Short mmCIF file of N, CA and C in Angstrom, two decimals:
data_model
loop_
_atom_site.label_atom_id
_atom_site.label_comp_id
_atom_site.label_asym_id
_atom_site.label_seq_id
_atom_site.Cartn_x
_atom_site.Cartn_y
_atom_site.Cartn_z
N MET A 1 22.81 -14.61 -6.29
CA MET A 1 21.49 -14.36 -6.11
C MET A 1 21.17 -13.30 -5.03
N LYS A 2 22.08 -12.30 -4.93
CA LYS A 2 21.94 -11.38 -3.81
C LYS A 2 20.67 -10.50 -3.88
N LEU A 3 20.00 -10.60 -5.01
CA LEU A 3 18.86 -9.61 -5.19
C LEU A 3 17.55 -10.51 -5.32
N ALA A 4 17.61 -11.76 -4.73
CA ALA A 4 16.49 -12.69 -4.90
C ALA A 4 15.33 -12.11 -4.21
N GLY A 5 14.17 -12.16 -4.86
CA GLY A 5 12.95 -11.66 -4.25
C GLY A 5 12.73 -10.17 -4.43
N GLN A 6 13.74 -9.39 -4.94
CA GLN A 6 13.58 -7.95 -5.05
C GLN A 6 12.99 -7.75 -6.37
N VAL A 7 12.41 -6.54 -6.57
CA VAL A 7 11.71 -6.00 -7.78
C VAL A 7 12.46 -4.82 -8.40
N ALA A 8 12.96 -4.98 -9.62
CA ALA A 8 13.70 -3.79 -10.26
C ALA A 8 12.84 -3.29 -11.40
N LEU A 9 13.02 -1.98 -11.50
CA LEU A 9 12.34 -1.36 -12.72
C LEU A 9 13.59 -0.69 -13.55
N VAL A 10 13.62 -1.05 -14.82
CA VAL A 10 14.65 -0.40 -15.62
C VAL A 10 13.92 0.30 -16.76
N THR A 11 14.13 1.66 -16.85
CA THR A 11 13.60 2.46 -17.82
C THR A 11 14.40 2.33 -19.14
N GLY A 12 13.68 2.49 -20.30
CA GLY A 12 14.58 2.35 -21.54
C GLY A 12 15.24 1.09 -21.69
N ALA A 13 14.50 -0.04 -21.39
CA ALA A 13 15.07 -1.28 -21.29
C ALA A 13 14.73 -2.23 -22.51
N GLY A 14 14.09 -1.73 -23.58
CA GLY A 14 13.67 -2.47 -24.68
C GLY A 14 14.93 -2.91 -25.50
N ARG A 15 15.95 -2.25 -25.32
CA ARG A 15 17.23 -2.66 -26.07
C ARG A 15 18.37 -2.01 -25.40
N GLY A 16 19.59 -2.31 -25.95
CA GLY A 16 20.95 -1.54 -25.61
C GLY A 16 21.25 -1.74 -24.12
N LEU A 17 21.72 -0.65 -23.47
CA LEU A 17 22.30 -0.74 -22.17
C LEU A 17 21.09 -1.05 -21.17
N GLY A 18 19.79 -0.55 -21.40
CA GLY A 18 18.81 -0.86 -20.59
C GLY A 18 18.47 -2.35 -20.47
N ARG A 19 18.58 -2.93 -21.70
CA ARG A 19 18.41 -4.39 -21.76
C ARG A 19 19.41 -5.07 -20.90
N ALA A 20 20.74 -4.62 -21.00
CA ALA A 20 21.89 -5.28 -20.46
C ALA A 20 21.69 -5.15 -18.91
N TYR A 21 21.26 -3.92 -18.33
CA TYR A 21 21.02 -3.80 -16.96
C TYR A 21 19.92 -4.74 -16.52
N ALA A 22 18.82 -4.88 -17.23
CA ALA A 22 17.76 -5.69 -16.81
C ALA A 22 18.21 -7.16 -16.79
N LEU A 23 18.90 -7.54 -17.70
CA LEU A 23 19.24 -9.14 -17.72
C LEU A 23 20.31 -9.29 -16.63
N HIS A 24 21.13 -8.31 -16.32
CA HIS A 24 22.20 -8.53 -15.31
C HIS A 24 21.37 -8.48 -13.81
N LEU A 25 20.49 -7.65 -13.70
CA LEU A 25 19.65 -7.67 -12.44
C LEU A 25 18.94 -9.01 -12.38
N ALA A 26 18.38 -9.57 -13.29
CA ALA A 26 17.76 -10.88 -13.37
C ALA A 26 18.73 -11.93 -12.99
N LYS A 27 20.01 -11.86 -13.57
CA LYS A 27 21.00 -12.90 -13.11
C LYS A 27 21.22 -12.86 -11.64
N LEU A 28 21.06 -11.72 -11.16
CA LEU A 28 21.36 -11.45 -9.68
C LEU A 28 20.18 -11.87 -8.71
N GLY A 29 19.10 -12.32 -9.49
CA GLY A 29 17.96 -12.80 -8.79
C GLY A 29 16.77 -11.95 -8.71
N ALA A 30 16.71 -10.78 -9.20
CA ALA A 30 15.60 -9.79 -9.16
C ALA A 30 14.57 -10.19 -10.19
N ASN A 31 13.33 -9.93 -9.80
CA ASN A 31 12.17 -9.84 -10.82
C ASN A 31 12.36 -8.47 -11.53
N VAL A 32 12.18 -8.38 -12.87
CA VAL A 32 12.55 -7.04 -13.46
C VAL A 32 11.41 -6.67 -14.34
N VAL A 33 10.97 -5.31 -14.06
CA VAL A 33 10.09 -4.67 -14.95
C VAL A 33 10.74 -3.96 -16.01
N ILE A 34 10.40 -4.18 -17.25
CA ILE A 34 11.00 -3.61 -18.51
C ILE A 34 10.09 -2.43 -18.89
N ASN A 35 10.59 -1.29 -18.91
CA ASN A 35 9.87 -0.08 -19.35
C ASN A 35 10.48 0.38 -20.69
N ASP A 36 9.63 0.82 -21.72
CA ASP A 36 10.15 1.55 -22.81
C ASP A 36 9.05 2.15 -23.44
N ILE A 37 9.28 3.04 -24.40
CA ILE A 37 8.30 3.76 -25.04
C ILE A 37 7.58 2.82 -26.14
N ARG A 38 8.32 1.86 -26.59
CA ARG A 38 7.83 0.78 -27.48
C ARG A 38 8.58 -0.43 -27.03
N MET A 39 7.91 -1.52 -27.01
CA MET A 39 8.58 -2.83 -26.69
C MET A 39 9.17 -3.47 -27.99
N ASP A 40 9.01 -2.97 -29.19
CA ASP A 40 9.61 -3.54 -30.30
C ASP A 40 10.84 -2.72 -30.83
N VAL A 41 11.37 -1.85 -29.88
CA VAL A 41 12.48 -0.97 -30.26
C VAL A 41 13.79 -1.69 -30.77
N ALA A 42 14.05 -2.88 -30.20
CA ALA A 42 15.21 -3.60 -30.62
C ALA A 42 15.13 -3.97 -32.13
N ASP A 43 14.06 -4.15 -32.55
CA ASP A 43 13.88 -4.42 -34.08
C ASP A 43 14.36 -3.27 -35.02
N GLU A 44 13.97 -2.11 -34.47
CA GLU A 44 14.37 -0.80 -35.19
C GLU A 44 15.87 -0.79 -35.39
N PHE A 45 16.58 -1.12 -34.33
CA PHE A 45 17.96 -1.10 -34.25
C PHE A 45 18.76 -2.37 -34.69
N ASN A 46 17.92 -3.41 -35.27
CA ASN A 46 18.48 -4.70 -35.53
C ASN A 46 19.35 -5.24 -34.39
N GLU A 47 18.79 -5.02 -33.13
CA GLU A 47 19.44 -5.77 -32.11
C GLU A 47 18.82 -7.11 -31.77
N PRO A 48 19.55 -8.15 -32.07
CA PRO A 48 18.89 -9.58 -31.71
C PRO A 48 18.62 -9.81 -30.30
N LEU A 49 17.63 -10.39 -30.09
CA LEU A 49 17.29 -10.81 -28.60
C LEU A 49 17.34 -12.30 -28.66
N MET A 50 17.51 -12.90 -27.37
CA MET A 50 17.54 -14.30 -27.12
C MET A 50 16.16 -14.98 -27.19
N ALA A 51 15.21 -14.09 -27.08
CA ALA A 51 13.72 -14.45 -27.04
C ALA A 51 12.89 -13.37 -27.83
N PRO A 52 11.61 -13.60 -27.86
CA PRO A 52 10.77 -12.64 -28.56
C PRO A 52 10.92 -11.26 -27.97
N THR A 53 11.04 -11.09 -26.63
CA THR A 53 11.00 -9.78 -26.02
C THR A 53 12.03 -9.78 -24.92
N VAL A 54 12.44 -8.67 -24.35
CA VAL A 54 13.31 -8.57 -23.10
C VAL A 54 12.59 -9.16 -22.03
N MET A 55 11.35 -9.10 -21.91
CA MET A 55 10.62 -9.82 -20.66
C MET A 55 10.85 -11.26 -20.95
N ASP A 56 10.65 -11.73 -22.05
CA ASP A 56 10.83 -13.38 -22.35
C ASP A 56 12.40 -13.67 -21.93
N GLU A 57 13.29 -12.67 -22.29
CA GLU A 57 14.64 -13.09 -21.93
C GLU A 57 14.99 -13.16 -20.28
N VAL A 58 14.27 -12.24 -19.62
CA VAL A 58 14.25 -12.35 -18.18
C VAL A 58 13.71 -13.52 -17.67
N ARG A 59 12.56 -14.01 -18.28
CA ARG A 59 11.84 -15.24 -17.83
C ARG A 59 12.66 -16.43 -18.16
N LEU A 60 13.43 -16.34 -19.15
CA LEU A 60 14.43 -17.54 -19.47
C LEU A 60 15.35 -17.71 -18.31
N LEU A 61 15.64 -16.63 -17.44
CA LEU A 61 16.54 -16.73 -16.36
C LEU A 61 15.82 -17.05 -15.05
N ASP A 62 14.58 -17.50 -15.19
CA ASP A 62 13.68 -17.96 -14.10
C ASP A 62 13.29 -16.92 -13.20
N ARG A 63 13.07 -15.66 -13.73
CA ARG A 63 12.64 -14.56 -12.91
C ARG A 63 11.32 -14.18 -13.65
N GLN A 64 10.52 -13.41 -12.75
CA GLN A 64 9.34 -12.85 -13.21
C GLN A 64 9.60 -11.50 -13.99
N SER A 65 8.83 -11.23 -14.90
CA SER A 65 9.04 -9.95 -15.62
C SER A 65 7.79 -9.50 -16.25
N LEU A 66 7.67 -8.07 -16.30
CA LEU A 66 6.52 -7.39 -16.74
C LEU A 66 6.95 -6.30 -17.54
N GLY A 67 6.34 -6.07 -18.83
CA GLY A 67 6.58 -5.14 -19.77
C GLY A 67 5.55 -4.01 -19.66
N ILE A 68 6.14 -2.69 -19.43
CA ILE A 68 5.24 -1.64 -19.36
C ILE A 68 5.63 -0.50 -20.45
N VAL A 69 4.74 -0.27 -21.27
CA VAL A 69 4.86 0.79 -22.24
C VAL A 69 4.51 2.10 -21.62
N ALA A 70 5.43 2.94 -21.41
CA ALA A 70 5.05 4.26 -20.79
C ALA A 70 6.16 5.23 -21.24
N ASP A 71 5.68 6.54 -21.39
CA ASP A 71 6.57 7.64 -21.76
C ASP A 71 7.15 8.32 -20.51
N VAL A 72 8.36 8.25 -20.18
CA VAL A 72 8.88 8.77 -18.91
C VAL A 72 8.76 10.25 -18.87
N THR A 73 8.53 11.00 -20.02
CA THR A 73 8.46 12.36 -19.88
C THR A 73 7.13 12.77 -19.59
N ASP A 74 6.17 11.90 -19.41
CA ASP A 74 4.71 12.21 -19.00
C ASP A 74 4.57 11.62 -17.47
N LYS A 75 4.34 12.65 -16.59
CA LYS A 75 4.28 12.33 -15.22
C LYS A 75 3.09 11.38 -14.80
N ALA A 76 1.84 11.60 -15.52
CA ALA A 76 0.91 10.68 -15.27
C ALA A 76 1.15 9.21 -15.63
N GLN A 77 1.75 9.04 -16.82
CA GLN A 77 2.19 7.65 -17.27
C GLN A 77 3.20 7.00 -16.23
N VAL A 78 4.19 7.90 -15.74
CA VAL A 78 5.09 7.23 -14.84
C VAL A 78 4.35 6.99 -13.57
N GLU A 79 3.54 7.76 -12.93
CA GLU A 79 2.66 7.45 -11.74
C GLU A 79 2.09 6.16 -12.13
N ALA A 80 1.32 6.05 -13.20
CA ALA A 80 0.58 4.82 -13.49
C ALA A 80 1.51 3.52 -13.54
N MET A 81 2.53 3.81 -14.11
CA MET A 81 3.48 2.69 -14.17
C MET A 81 4.08 2.12 -12.72
N ILE A 82 4.41 3.09 -11.93
CA ILE A 82 4.75 2.60 -10.59
C ILE A 82 3.50 2.04 -9.87
N ASP A 83 2.32 2.67 -9.96
CA ASP A 83 1.15 1.89 -9.40
C ASP A 83 0.88 0.56 -9.91
N GLN A 84 1.14 0.33 -11.19
CA GLN A 84 0.99 -1.05 -11.88
C GLN A 84 2.01 -2.00 -11.22
N ILE A 85 3.22 -1.45 -11.03
CA ILE A 85 4.21 -2.47 -10.43
C ILE A 85 3.90 -2.85 -9.05
N LEU A 86 3.42 -1.74 -8.33
CA LEU A 86 3.07 -2.10 -6.80
C LEU A 86 1.85 -3.04 -6.84
N ALA A 87 0.93 -2.91 -7.84
CA ALA A 87 -0.34 -3.79 -7.86
C ALA A 87 0.21 -5.15 -8.21
N GLU A 88 1.21 -5.33 -9.14
CA GLU A 88 1.48 -6.61 -9.67
C GLU A 88 2.50 -7.26 -8.60
N PHE A 89 3.42 -6.57 -8.11
CA PHE A 89 4.50 -7.29 -7.21
C PHE A 89 4.45 -6.88 -5.80
N GLY A 90 3.68 -5.71 -5.54
CA GLY A 90 3.65 -5.36 -4.10
C GLY A 90 4.77 -4.61 -3.54
N ARG A 91 5.77 -4.37 -4.44
CA ARG A 91 7.00 -3.63 -3.81
C ARG A 91 7.66 -3.17 -5.07
N LEU A 92 8.75 -2.19 -4.88
CA LEU A 92 9.67 -1.86 -5.75
C LEU A 92 10.93 -1.56 -4.96
N ASP A 93 11.92 -2.20 -5.29
CA ASP A 93 13.27 -2.27 -4.64
C ASP A 93 14.34 -1.40 -5.22
N ILE A 94 14.24 -1.38 -6.49
CA ILE A 94 15.40 -0.93 -7.36
C ILE A 94 14.82 -0.11 -8.61
N LEU A 95 15.36 1.06 -8.75
CA LEU A 95 14.88 1.74 -9.96
C LEU A 95 16.28 2.16 -10.81
N VAL A 96 16.34 1.84 -12.08
CA VAL A 96 17.43 2.10 -12.81
C VAL A 96 16.91 3.00 -13.90
N ASN A 97 17.22 4.31 -13.73
CA ASN A 97 16.74 5.35 -14.71
C ASN A 97 17.74 5.39 -15.94
N ASN A 98 17.51 4.72 -17.08
CA ASN A 98 18.24 4.55 -18.13
C ASN A 98 17.75 5.19 -19.36
N ALA A 99 16.50 5.46 -19.51
CA ALA A 99 15.85 6.03 -20.65
C ALA A 99 16.57 7.40 -20.93
N GLY A 100 16.73 7.57 -22.20
CA GLY A 100 17.43 8.85 -22.55
C GLY A 100 18.24 8.82 -23.82
N GLY A 101 19.18 9.65 -23.96
CA GLY A 101 20.10 9.59 -25.07
C GLY A 101 20.24 10.93 -25.73
N HIS A 102 21.05 10.81 -26.83
CA HIS A 102 21.35 11.95 -27.67
C HIS A 102 20.64 11.80 -28.93
N LEU A 103 19.40 12.29 -29.01
CA LEU A 103 18.44 11.95 -30.11
C LEU A 103 18.34 13.07 -31.15
N ALA A 104 19.18 14.06 -31.25
CA ALA A 104 19.11 15.10 -32.14
C ALA A 104 20.30 15.08 -33.02
N PRO A 105 20.13 15.50 -34.29
CA PRO A 105 21.31 15.63 -35.15
C PRO A 105 22.43 16.53 -34.64
N GLY A 106 23.60 16.05 -35.03
CA GLY A 106 24.77 16.91 -34.46
C GLY A 106 24.71 18.44 -34.77
N GLU A 107 24.31 18.70 -35.99
CA GLU A 107 24.35 19.99 -36.38
C GLU A 107 23.26 20.87 -35.66
N ARG A 108 22.35 20.19 -34.93
CA ARG A 108 21.29 20.87 -34.25
C ARG A 108 21.70 20.97 -32.74
N SER A 109 22.83 20.56 -32.40
CA SER A 109 23.19 20.52 -30.86
C SER A 109 24.38 21.31 -30.55
N TRP A 110 24.62 22.39 -31.18
CA TRP A 110 25.62 23.26 -30.76
C TRP A 110 25.04 24.25 -29.64
N ALA A 111 25.81 24.51 -28.75
CA ALA A 111 25.51 25.42 -27.52
C ALA A 111 24.94 26.69 -27.90
N SER A 112 25.49 27.28 -28.85
CA SER A 112 25.18 28.59 -29.35
C SER A 112 24.00 28.60 -30.29
N SER A 113 23.53 27.53 -30.76
CA SER A 113 22.44 27.52 -31.91
C SER A 113 21.41 26.42 -31.72
N MET A 114 21.44 25.56 -30.68
CA MET A 114 20.41 24.53 -30.75
C MET A 114 19.03 25.09 -30.68
N PRO A 115 18.17 24.53 -31.42
CA PRO A 115 16.82 24.90 -31.52
C PRO A 115 15.99 24.57 -30.23
N PRO A 116 15.17 25.38 -29.70
CA PRO A 116 14.51 25.24 -28.51
C PRO A 116 13.74 23.88 -28.49
N GLU A 117 13.12 23.41 -29.63
CA GLU A 117 12.43 22.12 -29.57
C GLU A 117 13.46 20.91 -29.38
N ASP A 118 14.66 20.99 -29.87
CA ASP A 118 15.64 19.94 -29.62
C ASP A 118 16.08 19.99 -28.19
N LEU A 119 16.35 21.22 -27.61
CA LEU A 119 16.67 21.33 -26.32
C LEU A 119 15.75 20.73 -25.27
N LYS A 120 14.49 21.12 -25.55
CA LYS A 120 13.38 20.69 -24.67
C LYS A 120 13.19 19.08 -24.76
N LYS A 121 13.33 18.53 -26.05
CA LYS A 121 13.13 17.18 -26.15
C LYS A 121 14.35 16.21 -25.44
N ILE A 122 15.57 16.85 -25.66
CA ILE A 122 16.55 16.09 -24.89
C ILE A 122 16.58 16.30 -23.41
N MET A 123 16.25 17.52 -22.88
CA MET A 123 16.17 17.82 -21.50
C MET A 123 14.94 16.83 -20.93
N ASP A 124 13.94 16.79 -21.60
CA ASP A 124 12.72 15.97 -21.17
C ASP A 124 13.08 14.52 -21.07
N ILE A 125 13.62 13.98 -22.11
CA ILE A 125 13.79 12.51 -22.13
C ILE A 125 14.97 12.00 -21.14
N ASN A 126 15.88 12.90 -20.99
CA ASN A 126 17.02 12.56 -20.00
C ASN A 126 16.76 13.07 -18.55
N LEU A 127 16.48 14.40 -18.58
CA LEU A 127 16.46 14.96 -17.08
C LEU A 127 15.02 14.88 -16.50
N THR A 128 13.98 15.24 -17.25
CA THR A 128 12.73 15.23 -16.71
C THR A 128 12.13 13.89 -16.43
N GLY A 129 12.46 13.09 -17.26
CA GLY A 129 12.10 11.55 -17.15
C GLY A 129 12.65 11.04 -15.89
N THR A 130 13.89 11.25 -15.71
CA THR A 130 14.72 10.79 -14.50
C THR A 130 14.00 11.45 -13.31
N ILE A 131 13.68 12.64 -13.32
CA ILE A 131 13.20 13.17 -11.98
C ILE A 131 11.72 12.63 -11.74
N TYR A 132 10.97 12.54 -12.79
CA TYR A 132 9.49 11.83 -12.67
C TYR A 132 9.57 10.55 -12.16
N CYS A 133 10.56 9.73 -12.66
CA CYS A 133 10.66 8.45 -12.19
C CYS A 133 11.14 8.28 -10.68
N CYS A 134 12.18 9.17 -10.32
CA CYS A 134 12.65 9.19 -8.99
C CYS A 134 11.50 9.69 -7.97
N GLN A 135 10.83 10.69 -8.43
CA GLN A 135 9.70 11.03 -7.54
C GLN A 135 8.78 10.08 -7.27
N ALA A 136 8.28 9.35 -8.32
CA ALA A 136 7.31 8.33 -8.17
C ALA A 136 7.82 7.06 -7.45
N ALA A 137 8.96 6.71 -7.69
CA ALA A 137 9.52 5.44 -6.95
C ALA A 137 9.91 5.80 -5.60
N SER A 138 10.31 6.95 -5.24
CA SER A 138 10.72 7.28 -3.93
C SER A 138 9.63 7.20 -2.82
N ARG A 139 8.44 7.38 -3.37
CA ARG A 139 7.22 7.27 -2.53
C ARG A 139 7.08 5.81 -1.76
N PRO A 140 7.12 4.78 -2.50
CA PRO A 140 6.97 3.48 -1.91
C PRO A 140 8.26 3.16 -1.22
N MET A 141 9.35 3.52 -1.78
CA MET A 141 10.68 3.26 -1.20
C MET A 141 10.71 3.90 0.24
N LYS A 142 10.46 5.11 0.32
CA LYS A 142 10.36 5.89 1.54
C LYS A 142 9.50 5.17 2.61
N GLU A 143 8.16 4.74 2.13
CA GLU A 143 7.36 4.04 3.02
C GLU A 143 7.80 2.73 3.66
N ARG A 144 8.65 2.09 2.77
CA ARG A 144 9.35 0.70 3.21
C ARG A 144 10.69 0.99 3.87
N ARG A 145 11.15 2.21 3.84
CA ARG A 145 12.43 2.49 4.30
C ARG A 145 13.56 1.70 3.64
N TYR A 146 13.30 1.39 2.42
CA TYR A 146 14.29 0.70 1.63
C TYR A 146 14.20 0.97 0.17
N GLY A 147 15.33 1.03 -0.61
CA GLY A 147 15.21 1.27 -1.91
C GLY A 147 16.64 1.65 -2.53
N ARG A 148 16.86 1.38 -3.79
CA ARG A 148 18.05 1.77 -4.44
C ARG A 148 17.64 2.43 -5.90
N ILE A 149 18.15 3.59 -6.14
CA ILE A 149 17.95 4.40 -7.23
C ILE A 149 19.27 4.61 -7.94
N VAL A 150 19.27 4.23 -9.23
CA VAL A 150 20.59 4.38 -10.05
C VAL A 150 20.08 5.28 -11.14
N ASN A 151 20.63 6.37 -11.25
CA ASN A 151 20.54 7.34 -12.32
C ASN A 151 21.74 7.22 -13.33
N VAL A 152 21.43 6.96 -14.52
CA VAL A 152 22.49 6.74 -15.59
C VAL A 152 22.92 8.00 -16.03
N GLY A 153 24.29 8.44 -15.77
CA GLY A 153 24.95 9.55 -16.19
C GLY A 153 25.68 9.45 -17.42
N SER A 154 26.66 10.36 -17.59
CA SER A 154 27.52 10.21 -18.68
C SER A 154 28.73 11.02 -18.39
N LEU A 155 29.94 10.63 -19.08
CA LEU A 155 31.02 11.47 -18.94
C LEU A 155 30.87 12.84 -19.58
N ALA A 156 29.94 12.84 -20.63
CA ALA A 156 29.46 14.11 -21.19
C ALA A 156 28.89 15.13 -20.18
N GLY A 157 28.35 14.72 -19.04
CA GLY A 157 27.89 15.74 -18.11
C GLY A 157 28.99 16.05 -17.10
N LEU A 158 30.11 15.64 -17.17
CA LEU A 158 31.24 15.93 -16.28
C LEU A 158 32.23 16.87 -16.88
N ARG A 159 32.22 17.03 -18.05
CA ARG A 159 33.22 17.85 -18.71
C ARG A 159 32.64 18.71 -19.91
N ALA A 160 33.10 19.88 -19.94
CA ALA A 160 32.69 20.72 -21.11
C ALA A 160 33.40 20.54 -22.41
N THR A 161 32.71 20.41 -23.47
CA THR A 161 33.31 20.22 -24.75
C THR A 161 32.70 21.29 -25.68
N SER A 162 33.54 21.65 -26.69
CA SER A 162 33.07 22.57 -27.64
C SER A 162 32.40 21.82 -28.83
N GLY A 163 31.34 22.05 -29.31
CA GLY A 163 30.79 21.31 -30.46
C GLY A 163 29.55 20.70 -30.11
N GLN A 164 29.32 19.62 -30.78
CA GLN A 164 27.94 19.01 -30.90
C GLN A 164 27.64 18.32 -29.53
N GLY A 165 26.42 18.07 -29.29
CA GLY A 165 25.96 17.40 -28.15
C GLY A 165 25.76 18.21 -26.89
N SER A 166 25.65 19.53 -27.08
CA SER A 166 25.63 20.36 -25.91
C SER A 166 24.23 20.09 -24.98
N HIS A 167 23.15 19.87 -25.61
CA HIS A 167 21.93 19.70 -24.94
C HIS A 167 22.04 18.39 -24.09
N TYR A 168 22.62 17.42 -24.68
CA TYR A 168 22.76 16.09 -23.96
C TYR A 168 23.90 16.29 -22.81
N SER A 169 24.91 17.06 -23.00
CA SER A 169 25.81 17.24 -21.94
C SER A 169 25.17 18.02 -20.73
N ILE A 170 24.47 18.99 -21.10
CA ILE A 170 23.74 19.83 -20.11
C ILE A 170 22.63 18.87 -19.23
N ALA A 171 21.96 18.17 -19.93
CA ALA A 171 20.96 17.26 -19.30
C ALA A 171 21.70 16.21 -18.45
N LYS A 172 22.82 15.66 -18.78
CA LYS A 172 23.47 14.67 -17.96
C LYS A 172 24.19 15.39 -16.81
N ALA A 173 24.64 16.72 -17.03
CA ALA A 173 25.21 17.28 -15.83
C ALA A 173 24.21 17.52 -14.82
N ALA A 174 22.97 17.97 -15.30
CA ALA A 174 21.93 18.29 -14.43
C ALA A 174 21.49 16.94 -13.63
N ILE A 175 21.56 15.71 -14.34
CA ILE A 175 21.30 14.52 -13.63
C ILE A 175 22.21 14.09 -12.49
N HIS A 176 23.47 14.48 -12.87
CA HIS A 176 24.49 14.26 -11.72
C HIS A 176 24.14 15.05 -10.47
N HIS A 177 23.88 16.36 -10.72
CA HIS A 177 23.58 17.24 -9.65
C HIS A 177 22.36 16.71 -8.99
N TYR A 178 21.28 16.47 -9.74
CA TYR A 178 19.99 16.08 -9.06
C TYR A 178 20.17 14.85 -8.25
N THR A 179 21.02 13.89 -8.74
CA THR A 179 21.29 12.60 -8.00
C THR A 179 22.00 12.95 -6.72
N ARG A 180 22.81 13.81 -6.78
CA ARG A 180 23.55 14.17 -5.35
C ARG A 180 22.45 14.88 -4.49
N SER A 181 21.61 15.68 -4.95
CA SER A 181 20.60 16.40 -4.12
C SER A 181 19.59 15.13 -3.62
N LEU A 182 19.18 14.31 -4.43
CA LEU A 182 18.24 13.36 -4.04
C LEU A 182 18.90 12.39 -3.01
N ALA A 183 20.12 12.11 -3.20
CA ALA A 183 20.85 11.17 -2.20
C ALA A 183 20.80 11.76 -0.82
N ALA A 184 21.24 13.17 -0.79
CA ALA A 184 21.20 13.87 0.55
C ALA A 184 19.76 13.92 1.05
N GLU A 185 18.69 13.96 0.36
CA GLU A 185 17.32 14.02 0.88
C GLU A 185 16.82 12.60 1.34
N LEU A 186 17.13 11.70 0.39
CA LEU A 186 16.63 10.31 0.80
C LEU A 186 17.34 9.34 1.50
N GLY A 187 18.60 9.81 1.76
CA GLY A 187 19.64 8.88 2.50
C GLY A 187 19.20 8.49 3.89
N GLN A 188 18.27 9.36 4.53
CA GLN A 188 17.80 8.97 5.86
C GLN A 188 16.81 7.78 5.91
N PHE A 189 16.29 7.57 4.67
CA PHE A 189 15.24 6.55 4.38
C PHE A 189 15.93 5.30 4.06
#
């Protein structure tokens, strides 16, 4: 229960890894805010839940949970999400930036020919969303002089490969560098 009383936000937590991060944080004692662009996304991927929603799964672990539908690529929605968390819980201790993914067909993700709209979409959902969430969450964390930010990267961002997935690799590489820059800036807080 080393996180007892703390409040965590996990983006992209309606299913998959985000859900796993949220449940793990709850098992460690944190109250968990679940963010996703849709709360029924587990149904789309036929991912079974132990309760009707991920928020209900967290509540089964005797933790408080709040679900917030917000698009992390929209700065106003991200700011409103952080404001809602602060209004509901009075604090934000942990941010896990999980929202993202490789959401374009392989044939449209070659470095030499990826369409601009696919590049923008993948950069927005992976990198821009991470930046917006870090900026919004760092405000209350700096004020309290406490907070933890975890940005989910990928091995794809650490090595170059030829072929499909270039935009995803570029976005994850940028997240790795952004995270190092953010740590250098916020470490004093």
